[in-house]
């Protein structure tokens, strides 16, 4: 048998009390079989049997045989760690004791505490594997003493019983417990008045209690002791019972314990019990507590405990306690009887149908035993669904609720239905005891009877709906109404036909607005099938529009196969909207299936079929872009914007949608020139045809083209300002009407934040913009926008003042390869990940490239630098316009200049590359000094140093510019590089100062690997 252990937390109050008797802590630890080093470790435990030795040592030192009682008085619950916090944050004293019962193995294995309501109070019974007087005295003393710490009130004990011989002097026990003390009892027990258990705990906190519960559960799992598994299982069962609903989900209990149900059953079997036994004991304990409180009827208790009906509960209770529950309630709490239960005899014989009894014959026998009126009610109820309420049944049958309740009583007694009460307001609600009962009742009706009842119910609900506007709040009523009306085979000549088809369309709209896409698609299915069957579509375009929209809904619901079925029906479509919508959705499906090339090709072909194709090669794309730039520059002015039509024609909107997706997919595929061509075409269409929800995206896209591709920053500013203004009007970040944001508008604002805004605003402003955008995307379930926002968010965090350690913790949970690539940077600088060997290093994506390049620059990993120069073009194609691209180019330029210092100059090719990058940063600095002055100044300093000119002013300018930003990386790098120059220039004192500053900043950033390198350099400077 494995050795039981106790928490070393039990020794802390002993240590405090021992000081008064000059008892050395070492002796206490020796008695507990612990060393000082063991005792200092968190979570340490010692053999439970040695606790009696510890207490006996305290008895000897104090010369007080009852010192365990004094120790109990000095012990506060929180002194005992996790279990103390669990008790303190419980809602009531009774729940605190229940928590102690469930988690007592954390404190002392081999100790079992039980709580049982009895006629004159609540009885707490303590059992130990190796009972000895001192531990029992201490634990019973704690139970009475802790009430004062937990509730602020001292509870008087009614009686205390010890299973030990009578002591020579009983008075110390009587004084301590202030109650009758019995010796030679069968068990160690403490009897308390039951009323006190409802006292609120002073530090009750449900949120903190749940946190401590999770921690305690993890501790129990780690202990892997017999009592732990049983206690955890009981606690999880009790939680589910207390949540209501009347069911205990065994699989969920097992999953919470970190194992399969079969494994849990096997482990409980090894412990000599089973899940059913633990479940039965727990239900008994909860039943006794609920009866003791006197606040629930027996029917409610039966439901909460998961019994199929009240009769089953009464039988189980009599098996547990030997008496009926009503008699037990009179014995333990005769005052708090609930009147409805008092009027019910104990011998009620509900005939609950067991699963094995379910058959048509059995159900028919039960149905034949009830009267015609009750059977009629049951038929109406069956058409309401698995659950129904008396109010709905009353409205349909025009009978008072009271009469219905009377006539459903015999149905309930036959075990066909049962009452459901999951909340105090949930009155008069029933459910069928088995799906087969519901199915059999409906099956007994003939087709005409079913249709008549469905029509009656549907028409009455339709009348209710017609009296009020149909909004999202009325969707449940709409769904119930359509449940009946859609069961009818309506013809166009039927007066209900138009109303029902219109209601299905409205239900689809409401469900879609609530992001219930599957439900929305199903309502359209009825509409499409009904119109196709009766050949009553007004036009083929109406059918195509519904099919396109249904395909979109199935796609949003994740039902790709069903979306494909709808799209296959559109193969013969020849209208522009149908062709465009089909191509757009097929492209989305290809993209989701990781076929971006196929998606882009399909969109390009669709555009060519309905409009002029876009140029497909770089040779034709550049002239096309220049022609566009000339045309757009002429048209784009304030007067032209005022003349824009308020809304674009529908056909043009589909062209814009195709171009938008081509732009996005071309960007993702690393074809920036094609993306720029699509942006230009979108902008031209918007200027020619009028505004639409895609105009903001078109204008902001062209702001990107003007800034990154054409270098026309004044034009970029104009387009960006107009695009942001229109995006907010259509539902971007600052929607003037306060309505829900539009997805296209959010895409436009995302493009602005990622590829344009850093030319126009400081990074802090961009950070705020991205956070707001991410919040809207999360609230409105736009996953693509949210994913891109996350990438930008992490990019900005790395360039800020936040610790790499804090940022890097998210790496293991990265949701995409791009995010994982970004988080490679903290992994490298923290030493958590080593880069690949130079000959095996492969380009994966632009974000990964940025992390590699920055890390290689800071860690002076020159073996990679030549490879990274080759990556520049790939990154620019993939991420053209992103701030990360400028950061990568800055780093690679720094690499070239550092290599130039080492090689006493740059070759012609490298020199030209540096000059080109430097000229770009000069231009960017002019447009956005807040974001690019540091980069430009540091590159100028390093270049001056290489040319043999004085770089001092440029270095100091770079440090000044970096100090104006909150980012740690740039500041540290500026000081480091200036320190390196000063060291070479023999200005050692200033060099040490700059190196120390860089070290401090790198430490604050958390770049531990860089700190190690720089500390070595500092040592050299100190010599």
JSON list of C-alpha atoms in Angstrom, two decimals, residues 337-516:
[
{"chain": "A", "resi": 337, "resn": "UNK", "atom": "CA", "xyz": [-41.63, 21.89, 4.47]},
{"chain": "A", "resi": 338, "resn": "UNK", "atom": "CA", "xyz": [-42.55, 22.99, 0.95]},
{"chain": "A", "resi": 339, "resn": "UNK", "atom": "CA", "xyz": [-46.32, 22.96, 0.66]},
{"chain": "A", "resi": 340, "resn": "UNK", "atom": "CA", "xyz": [-46.65, 21.42, -2.82]},
{"chain": "A", "resi": 341, "resn": "UNK", "atom": "CA", "xyz": [-44.54, 18.42, -1.80]},
{"chain": "A", "resi": 342, "resn": "UNK", "atom": "CA", "xyz": [-46.35, 18.11, 1.52]},
{"chain": "A", "resi": 343, "resn": "UNK", "atom": "CA", "xyz": [-49.56, 17.56, -0.40]},
{"chain": "A", "resi": 344, "resn": "UNK", "atom": "CA", "xyz": [-48.10, 14.78, -2.51]},
{"chain": "A", "resi": 345, "resn": "UNK", "atom": "CA", "xyz": [-48.22, 11.22, -1.13]},
{"chain": "A", "resi": 346, "resn": "UNK", "atom": "CA", "xyz": [-44.99, 9.24, -0.96]},
{"chain": "A", "resi": 347, "resn": "UNK", "atom": "CA", "xyz": [-46.44, 6.32, -2.86]},
{"chain": "A", "resi": 348, "resn": "UNK", "atom": "CA", "xyz": [-46.76, 8.12, -6.22]},
{"chain": "A", "resi": 349, "resn": "UNK", "atom": "CA", "xyz": [-46.05, 5.53, -8.90]},
{"chain": "A", "resi": 350, "resn": "UNK", "atom": "CA", "xyz": [-44.78, 7.26, -12.03]},
{"chain": "A", "resi": 351, "resn": "UNK", "atom": "CA", "xyz": [-44.04, 4.67, -14.71]},
{"chain": "A", "resi": 352, "resn": "UNK", "atom": "CA", "xyz": [-40.82, 5.97, -16.20]},
{"chain": "A", "resi": 353, "resn": "UNK", "atom": "CA", "xyz": [-39.87, 4.36, -19.49]},
{"chain": "A", "resi": 354, "resn": "UNK", "atom": "CA", "xyz": [-36.40, 2.89, -19.31]},
{"chain": "A", "resi": 355, "resn": "UNK", "atom": "CA", "xyz": [-34.34, 2.88, -22.51]},
{"chain": "A", "resi": 356, "resn": "UNK", "atom": "CA", "xyz": [-34.73, -0.90, -22.69]},
{"chain": "A", "resi": 357, "resn": "UNK", "atom": "CA", "xyz": [-38.54, -0.53, -22.47]},
{"chain": "A", "resi": 358, "resn": "UNK", "atom": "CA", "xyz": [-38.82, 1.80, -25.49]},
{"chain": "A", "resi": 359, "resn": "UNK", "atom": "CA", "xyz": [-40.87, 0.14, -28.21]},
{"chain": "A", "resi": 360, "resn": "UNK", "atom": "CA", "xyz": [-43.93, 1.06, -30.23]},
{"chain": "A", "resi": 361, "resn": "UNK", "atom": "CA", "xyz": [-45.96, -1.49, -28.29]},
{"chain": "A", "resi": 362, "resn": "UNK", "atom": "CA", "xyz": [-44.93, -0.09, -24.90]},
{"chain": "A", "resi": 363, "resn": "UNK", "atom": "CA", "xyz": [-45.54, 3.51, -25.99]},
{"chain": "A", "resi": 364, "resn": "UNK", "atom": "CA", "xyz": [-48.94, 2.62, -27.48]},
{"chain": "A", "resi": 365, "resn": "UNK", "atom": "CA", "xyz": [-49.93, 0.87, -24.23]},
{"chain": "A", "resi": 366, "resn": "UNK", "atom": "CA", "xyz": [-49.12, 3.99, -22.24]},
{"chain": "A", "resi": 367, "resn": "UNK", "atom": "CA", "xyz": [-50.95, 6.24, -24.73]},
{"chain": "A", "resi": 368, "resn": "UNK", "atom": "CA", "xyz": [-54.05, 4.03, -24.64]},
{"chain": "A", "resi": 369, "resn": "UNK", "atom": "CA", "xyz": [-54.32, 4.48, -20.87]},
{"chain": "A", "resi": 370, "resn": "UNK", "atom": "CA", "xyz": [-54.87, 8.27, -21.04]},
{"chain": "A", "resi": 371, "resn": "UNK", "atom": "CA", "xyz": [-58.12, 10.00, -22.02]},
{"chain": "A", "resi": 372, "resn": "UNK", "atom": "CA", "xyz": [-58.84, 11.49, -25.44]},
{"chain": "A", "resi": 373, "resn": "UNK", "atom": "CA", "xyz": [-58.40, 15.10, -24.31]},
{"chain": "A", "resi": 374, "resn": "UNK", "atom": "CA", "xyz": [-54.98, 14.38, -22.76]},
{"chain": "A", "resi": 375, "resn": "UNK", "atom": "CA", "xyz": [-53.98, 12.49, -25.92]},
{"chain": "A", "resi": 376, "resn": "UNK", "atom": "CA", "xyz": [-55.05, 15.44, -28.07]},
{"chain": "A", "resi": 377, "resn": "UNK", "atom": "CA", "xyz": [-52.93, 17.77, -25.95]},
{"chain": "A", "resi": 378, "resn": "UNK", "atom": "CA", "xyz": [-50.00, 15.41, -26.31]},
{"chain": "A", "resi": 379, "resn": "UNK", "atom": "CA", "xyz": [-50.39, 15.44, -30.12]},
{"chain": "A", "resi": 380, "resn": "UNK", "atom": "CA", "xyz": [-50.33, 19.24, -30.19]},
{"chain": "A", "resi": 381, "resn": "UNK", "atom": "CA", "xyz": [-47.32, 19.20, -27.86]},
{"chain": "A", "resi": 382, "resn": "UNK", "atom": "CA", "xyz": [-45.47, 16.75, -30.12]},
{"chain": "A", "resi": 383, "resn": "UNK", "atom": "CA", "xyz": [-45.69, 19.22, -32.99]},
{"chain": "A", "resi": 384, "resn": "UNK", "atom": "CA", "xyz": [-44.15, 21.89, -30.78]},
{"chain": "A", "resi": 385, "resn": "UNK", "atom": "CA", "xyz": [-40.99, 19.80, -30.53]},
{"chain": "A", "resi": 386, "resn": "UNK", "atom": "CA", "xyz": [-39.03, 17.88, -27.91]},
{"chain": "A", "resi": 387, "resn": "UNK", "atom": "CA", "xyz": [-39.70, 20.60, -25.30]},
{"chain": "A", "resi": 388, "resn": "UNK", "atom": "CA", "xyz": [-42.91, 22.58, -24.90]},
{"chain": "A", "resi": 389, "resn": "UNK", "atom": "CA", "xyz": [-44.52, 24.94, -22.41]},
{"chain": "A", "resi": 390, "resn": "UNK", "atom": "CA", "xyz": [-48.06, 25.30, -21.15]},
{"chain": "A", "resi": 391, "resn": "UNK", "atom": "CA", "xyz": [-48.40, 28.89, -22.33]},
{"chain": "A", "resi": 392, "resn": "UNK", "atom": "CA", "xyz": [-47.75, 27.98, -25.98]},
{"chain": "A", "resi": 393, "resn": "UNK", "atom": "CA", "xyz": [-50.06, 24.98, -25.70]},
{"chain": "A", "resi": 394, "resn": "UNK", "atom": "CA", "xyz": [-52.73, 27.21, -24.17]},
{"chain": "A", "resi": 395, "resn": "UNK", "atom": "CA", "xyz": [-52.55, 29.71, -27.04]},
{"chain": "A", "resi": 396, "resn": "UNK", "atom": "CA", "xyz": [-52.90, 26.92, -29.63]},
{"chain": "A", "resi": 397, "resn": "UNK", "atom": "CA", "xyz": [-55.68, 24.92, -27.96]},
{"chain": "A", "resi": 398, "resn": "UNK", "atom": "CA", "xyz": [-57.55, 27.86, -26.34]},
{"chain": "A", "resi": 399, "resn": "UNK", "atom": "CA", "xyz": [-57.54, 26.13, -22.96]},
{"chain": "A", "resi": 400, "resn": "UNK", "atom": "CA", "xyz": [-56.52, 27.66, -19.63]},
{"chain": "A", "resi": 401, "resn": "UNK", "atom": "CA", "xyz": [-53.05, 26.74, -18.39]},
{"chain": "A", "resi": 402, "resn": "UNK", "atom": "CA", "xyz": [-54.51, 25.28, -15.18]},
{"chain": "A", "resi": 403, "resn": "UNK", "atom": "CA", "xyz": [-56.70, 22.87, -17.15]},
{"chain": "A", "resi": 404, "resn": "UNK", "atom": "CA", "xyz": [-53.76, 21.80, -19.29]},
{"chain": "A", "resi": 405, "resn": "UNK", "atom": "CA", "xyz": [-51.63, 21.09, -16.21]},
{"chain": "A", "resi": 406, "resn": "UNK", "atom": "CA", "xyz": [-54.39, 18.89, -14.76]},
{"chain": "A", "resi": 407, "resn": "UNK", "atom": "CA", "xyz": [-54.81, 16.87, -17.95]},
{"chain": "A", "resi": 408, "resn": "UNK", "atom": "CA", "xyz": [-51.09, 16.48, -18.53]},
{"chain": "A", "resi": 409, "resn": "UNK", "atom": "CA", "xyz": [-50.65, 15.02, -15.02]},
{"chain": "A", "resi": 410, "resn": "UNK", "atom": "CA", "xyz": [-51.72, 11.48, -16.07]},
{"chain": "A", "resi": 411, "resn": "UNK", "atom": "CA", "xyz": [-49.39, 11.76, -19.10]},
{"chain": "A", "resi": 412, "resn": "UNK", "atom": "CA", "xyz": [-46.55, 12.60, -16.73]},
{"chain": "A", "resi": 413, "resn": "UNK", "atom": "CA", "xyz": [-47.52, 9.67, -14.49]},
{"chain": "A", "resi": 414, "resn": "UNK", "atom": "CA", "xyz": [-47.23, 7.34, -17.47]},
{"chain": "A", "resi": 415, "resn": "UNK", "atom": "CA", "xyz": [-43.59, 8.43, -17.84]},
{"chain": "A", "resi": 416, "resn": "UNK", "atom": "CA", "xyz": [-44.16, 9.93, -21.31]},
{"chain": "A", "resi": 417, "resn": "UNK", "atom": "CA", "xyz": [-43.23, 13.50, -20.34]},
{"chain": "A", "resi": 418, "resn": "UNK", "atom": "CA", "xyz": [-41.62, 15.25, -17.40]},
{"chain": "A", "resi": 419, "resn": "UNK", "atom": "CA", "xyz": [-41.40, 18.78, -16.09]},
{"chain": "A", "resi": 420, "resn": "UNK", "atom": "CA", "xyz": [-38.28, 20.79, -16.76]},
{"chain": "A", "resi": 421, "resn": "UNK", "atom": "CA", "xyz": [-37.19, 23.58, -14.44]},
{"chain": "A", "resi": 422, "resn": "UNK", "atom": "CA", "xyz": [-33.71, 24.90, -15.12]},
{"chain": "A", "resi": 423, "resn": "UNK", "atom": "CA", "xyz": [-34.39, 28.28, -13.49]},
{"chain": "A", "resi": 424, "resn": "UNK", "atom": "CA", "xyz": [-36.78, 29.92, -11.08]},
{"chain": "A", "resi": 425, "resn": "UNK", "atom": "CA", "xyz": [-38.68, 31.55, -13.98]},
{"chain": "A", "resi": 426, "resn": "UNK", "atom": "CA", "xyz": [-38.92, 28.33, -15.99]},
{"chain": "A", "resi": 427, "resn": "UNK", "atom": "CA", "xyz": [-42.41, 27.29, -14.90]},
{"chain": "A", "resi": 428, "resn": "UNK", "atom": "CA", "xyz": [-44.79, 25.02, -16.79]},
{"chain": "A", "resi": 429, "resn": "UNK", "atom": "CA", "xyz": [-42.18, 23.63, -19.16]},
{"chain": "A", "resi": 430, "resn": "UNK", "atom": "CA", "xyz": [-42.11, 19.96, -20.16]},
{"chain": "A", "resi": 431, "resn": "UNK", "atom": "CA", "xyz": [-40.09, 17.64, -22.33]},
{"chain": "A", "resi": 432, "resn": "UNK", "atom": "CA", "xyz": [-40.68, 14.20, -23.81]},
{"chain": "A", "resi": 433, "resn": "UNK", "atom": "CA", "xyz": [-38.77, 11.51, -21.94]},
{"chain": "A", "resi": 434, "resn": "UNK", "atom": "CA", "xyz": [-37.40, 9.95, -25.13]},
{"chain": "A", "resi": 435, "resn": "UNK", "atom": "CA", "xyz": [-37.23, 10.96, -28.82]},
{"chain": "A", "resi": 436, "resn": "UNK", "atom": "CA", "xyz": [-38.99, 7.72, -29.78]},
{"chain": "A", "resi": 437, "resn": "UNK", "atom": "CA", "xyz": [-42.05, 8.80, -27.77]},
{"chain": "A", "resi": 438, "resn": "UNK", "atom": "CA", "xyz": [-42.24, 12.04, -29.72]},
{"chain": "A", "resi": 439, "resn": "UNK", "atom": "CA", "xyz": [-41.72, 10.23, -33.03]},
{"chain": "A", "resi": 440, "resn": "UNK", "atom": "CA", "xyz": [-44.39, 7.63, -32.27]},
{"chain": "A", "resi": 441, "resn": "UNK", "atom": "CA", "xyz": [-47.03, 10.24, -31.37]},
{"chain": "A", "resi": 442, "resn": "UNK", "atom": "CA", "xyz": [-46.42, 12.06, -34.67]},
{"chain": "A", "resi": 443, "resn": "UNK", "atom": "CA", "xyz": [-46.34, 8.76, -36.56]},
{"chain": "A", "resi": 444, "resn": "UNK", "atom": "CA", "xyz": [-49.82, 7.87, -35.24]},
{"chain": "A", "resi": 445, "resn": "UNK", "atom": "CA", "xyz": [-51.23, 10.96, -36.92]},
{"chain": "A", "resi": 446, "resn": "UNK", "atom": "CA", "xyz": [-52.16, 10.61, -40.58]},
{"chain": "A", "resi": 447, "resn": "UNK", "atom": "CA", "xyz": [-50.75, 13.06, -43.13]},
{"chain": "A", "resi": 448, "resn": "UNK", "atom": "CA", "xyz": [-53.86, 15.23, -43.19]},
{"chain": "A", "resi": 449, "resn": "UNK", "atom": "CA", "xyz": [-54.01, 15.46, -39.39]},
{"chain": "A", "resi": 450, "resn": "UNK", "atom": "CA", "xyz": [-50.36, 16.51, -39.25]},
{"chain": "A", "resi": 451, "resn": "UNK", "atom": "CA", "xyz": [-50.82, 19.16, -41.96]},
{"chain": "A", "resi": 452, "resn": "UNK", "atom": "CA", "xyz": [-53.98, 20.51, -40.32]},
{"chain": "A", "resi": 453, "resn": "UNK", "atom": "CA", "xyz": [-52.26, 20.88, -36.97]},
{"chain": "A", "resi": 454, "resn": "UNK", "atom": "CA", "xyz": [-49.12, 22.41, -38.53]},
{"chain": "A", "resi": 455, "resn": "UNK", "atom": "CA", "xyz": [-51.26, 24.87, -40.48]},
{"chain": "A", "resi": 456, "resn": "UNK", "atom": "CA", "xyz": [-53.27, 25.84, -37.41]},
{"chain": "A", "resi": 457, "resn": "UNK", "atom": "CA", "xyz": [-50.17, 26.41, -35.34]},
{"chain": "A", "resi": 458, "resn": "UNK", "atom": "CA", "xyz": [-48.32, 28.21, -38.13]},
{"chain": "A", "resi": 459, "resn": "UNK", "atom": "CA", "xyz": [-51.23, 30.55, -38.92]},
{"chain": "A", "resi": 460, "resn": "UNK", "atom": "CA", "xyz": [-51.66, 31.53, -35.28]},
{"chain": "A", "resi": 461, "resn": "UNK", "atom": "CA", "xyz": [-47.97, 32.32, -34.92]},
{"chain": "A", "resi": 462, "resn": "UNK", "atom": "CA", "xyz": [-48.03, 34.19, -38.24]},
{"chain": "A", "resi": 463, "resn": "UNK", "atom": "CA", "xyz": [-50.82, 36.40, -36.90]},
{"chain": "A", "resi": 464, "resn": "UNK", "atom": "CA", "xyz": [-48.71, 37.19, -33.85]},
{"chain": "A", "resi": 465, "resn": "UNK", "atom": "CA", "xyz": [-45.75, 38.12, -36.06]},
{"chain": "A", "resi": 466, "resn": "UNK", "atom": "CA", "xyz": [-47.85, 40.39, -38.27]},
{"chain": "A", "resi": 467, "resn": "UNK", "atom": "CA", "xyz": [-48.75, 42.55, -35.28]},
{"chain": "A", "resi": 468, "resn": "UNK", "atom": "CA", "xyz": [-45.12, 43.62, -34.68]},
{"chain": "A", "resi": 469, "resn": "UNK", "atom": "CA", "xyz": [-42.01, 44.43, -36.75]},
{"chain": "A", "resi": 470, "resn": "UNK", "atom": "CA", "xyz": [-39.89, 41.32, -37.41]},
{"chain": "A", "resi": 471, "resn": "UNK", "atom": "CA", "xyz": [-36.44, 41.94, -35.89]},
{"chain": "A", "resi": 472, "resn": "UNK", "atom": "CA", "xyz": [-33.59, 39.77, -34.65]},
{"chain": "A", "resi": 473, "resn": "UNK", "atom": "CA", "xyz": [-35.33, 39.58, -31.27]},
{"chain": "A", "resi": 474, "resn": "UNK", "atom": "CA", "xyz": [-38.30, 37.87, -32.89]},
{"chain": "A", "resi": 475, "resn": "UNK", "atom": "CA", "xyz": [-36.18, 35.27, -34.73]},
{"chain": "A", "resi": 476, "resn": "UNK", "atom": "CA", "xyz": [-37.03, 32.45, -32.25]},
{"chain": "A", "resi": 477, "resn": "UNK", "atom": "CA", "xyz": [-40.75, 33.05, -32.88]},
{"chain": "A", "resi": 478, "resn": "UNK", "atom": "CA", "xyz": [-40.13, 33.19, -36.65]},
{"chain": "A", "resi": 479, "resn": "UNK", "atom": "CA", "xyz": [-38.25, 29.89, -36.47]},
{"chain": "A", "resi": 480, "resn": "UNK", "atom": "CA", "xyz": [-41.10, 28.23, -34.56]},
{"chain": "A", "resi": 481, "resn": "UNK", "atom": "CA", "xyz": [-43.62, 29.57, -37.05]},
{"chain": "A", "resi": 482, "resn": "UNK", "atom": "CA", "xyz": [-41.61, 28.30, -40.04]},
{"chain": "A", "resi": 483, "resn": "UNK", "atom": "CA", "xyz": [-41.11, 24.93, -38.33]},
{"chain": "A", "resi": 484, "resn": "UNK", "atom": "CA", "xyz": [-44.84, 24.42, -38.90]},
{"chain": "A", "resi": 485, "resn": "UNK", "atom": "CA", "xyz": [-45.43, 26.30, -42.14]},
{"chain": "A", "resi": 486, "resn": "UNK", "atom": "CA", "xyz": [-42.43, 24.76, -43.96]},
{"chain": "A", "resi": 487, "resn": "UNK", "atom": "CA", "xyz": [-43.89, 21.33, -43.17]},
{"chain": "A", "resi": 488, "resn": "UNK", "atom": "CA", "xyz": [-46.78, 22.14, -45.52]},
{"chain": "A", "resi": 489, "resn": "UNK", "atom": "CA", "xyz": [-46.65, 21.35, -49.24]},
{"chain": "A", "resi": 490, "resn": "UNK", "atom": "CA", "xyz": [-47.85, 24.80, -50.29]},
{"chain": "A", "resi": 491, "resn": "UNK", "atom": "CA", "xyz": [-48.89, 25.63, -53.85]},
{"chain": "A", "resi": 492, "resn": "UNK", "atom": "CA", "xyz": [-48.58, 29.11, -55.38]},
{"chain": "A", "resi": 493, "resn": "UNK", "atom": "CA", "xyz": [-52.37, 29.33, -55.29]},
{"chain": "A", "resi": 494, "resn": "UNK", "atom": "CA", "xyz": [-52.40, 28.83, -51.51]},
{"chain": "A", "resi": 495, "resn": "UNK", "atom": "CA", "xyz": [-53.07, 32.14, -49.68]},
{"chain": "A", "resi": 496, "resn": "UNK", "atom": "CA", "xyz": [-50.13, 31.34, -47.40]},
{"chain": "A", "resi": 497, "resn": "UNK", "atom": "CA", "xyz": [-47.60, 30.80, -50.21]},
{"chain": "A", "resi": 498, "resn": "UNK", "atom": "CA", "xyz": [-46.33, 34.37, -50.59]},
{"chain": "A", "resi": 499, "resn": "UNK", "atom": "CA", "xyz": [-46.34, 34.97, -46.84]},
{"chain": "A", "resi": 500, "resn": "UNK", "atom": "CA", "xyz": [-44.34, 31.81, -46.14]},
{"chain": "A", "resi": 501, "resn": "UNK", "atom": "CA", "xyz": [-41.74, 32.42, -48.88]},
{"chain": "A", "resi": 502, "resn": "UNK", "atom": "CA", "xyz": [-41.36, 36.02, -47.72]},
{"chain": "A", "resi": 503, "resn": "UNK", "atom": "CA", "xyz": [-40.96, 34.91, -44.12]},
{"chain": "A", "resi": 504, "resn": "UNK", "atom": "CA", "xyz": [-38.26, 32.40, -45.11]},
{"chain": "A", "resi": 505, "resn": "UNK", "atom": "CA", "xyz": [-36.36, 35.17, -46.88]},
{"chain": "A", "resi": 506, "resn": "UNK", "atom": "CA", "xyz": [-36.67, 37.42, -43.82]},
{"chain": "A", "resi": 507, "resn": "UNK", "atom": "CA", "xyz": [-35.60, 34.59, -41.50]},
{"chain": "A", "resi": 508, "resn": "UNK", "atom": "CA", "xyz": [-32.55, 34.00, -43.69]},
{"chain": "A", "resi": 509, "resn": "UNK", "atom": "CA", "xyz": [-31.63, 37.69, -43.46]},
{"chain": "A", "resi": 510, "resn": "UNK", "atom": "CA", "xyz": [-32.02, 37.75, -39.67]},
{"chain": "A", "resi": 511, "resn": "UNK", "atom": "CA", "xyz": [-30.02, 34.55, -39.19]},
{"chain": "A", "resi": 512, "resn": "UNK", "atom": "CA", "xyz": [-27.24, 35.87, -41.42]},
{"chain": "A", "resi": 513, "resn": "UNK", "atom": "CA", "xyz": [-27.10, 39.13, -39.45]},
{"chain": "A", "resi": 514, "resn": "UNK", "atom": "CA", "xyz": [-26.63, 37.03, -36.30]},
{"chain": "A", "resi": 515, "resn": "UNK", "atom": "CA", "xyz": [-23.86, 35.01, -38.04]},
{"chain": "A", "resi": 516, "resn": "UNK", "atom": "CA", "xyz": [-26.01, 31.86, -38.02]}
]
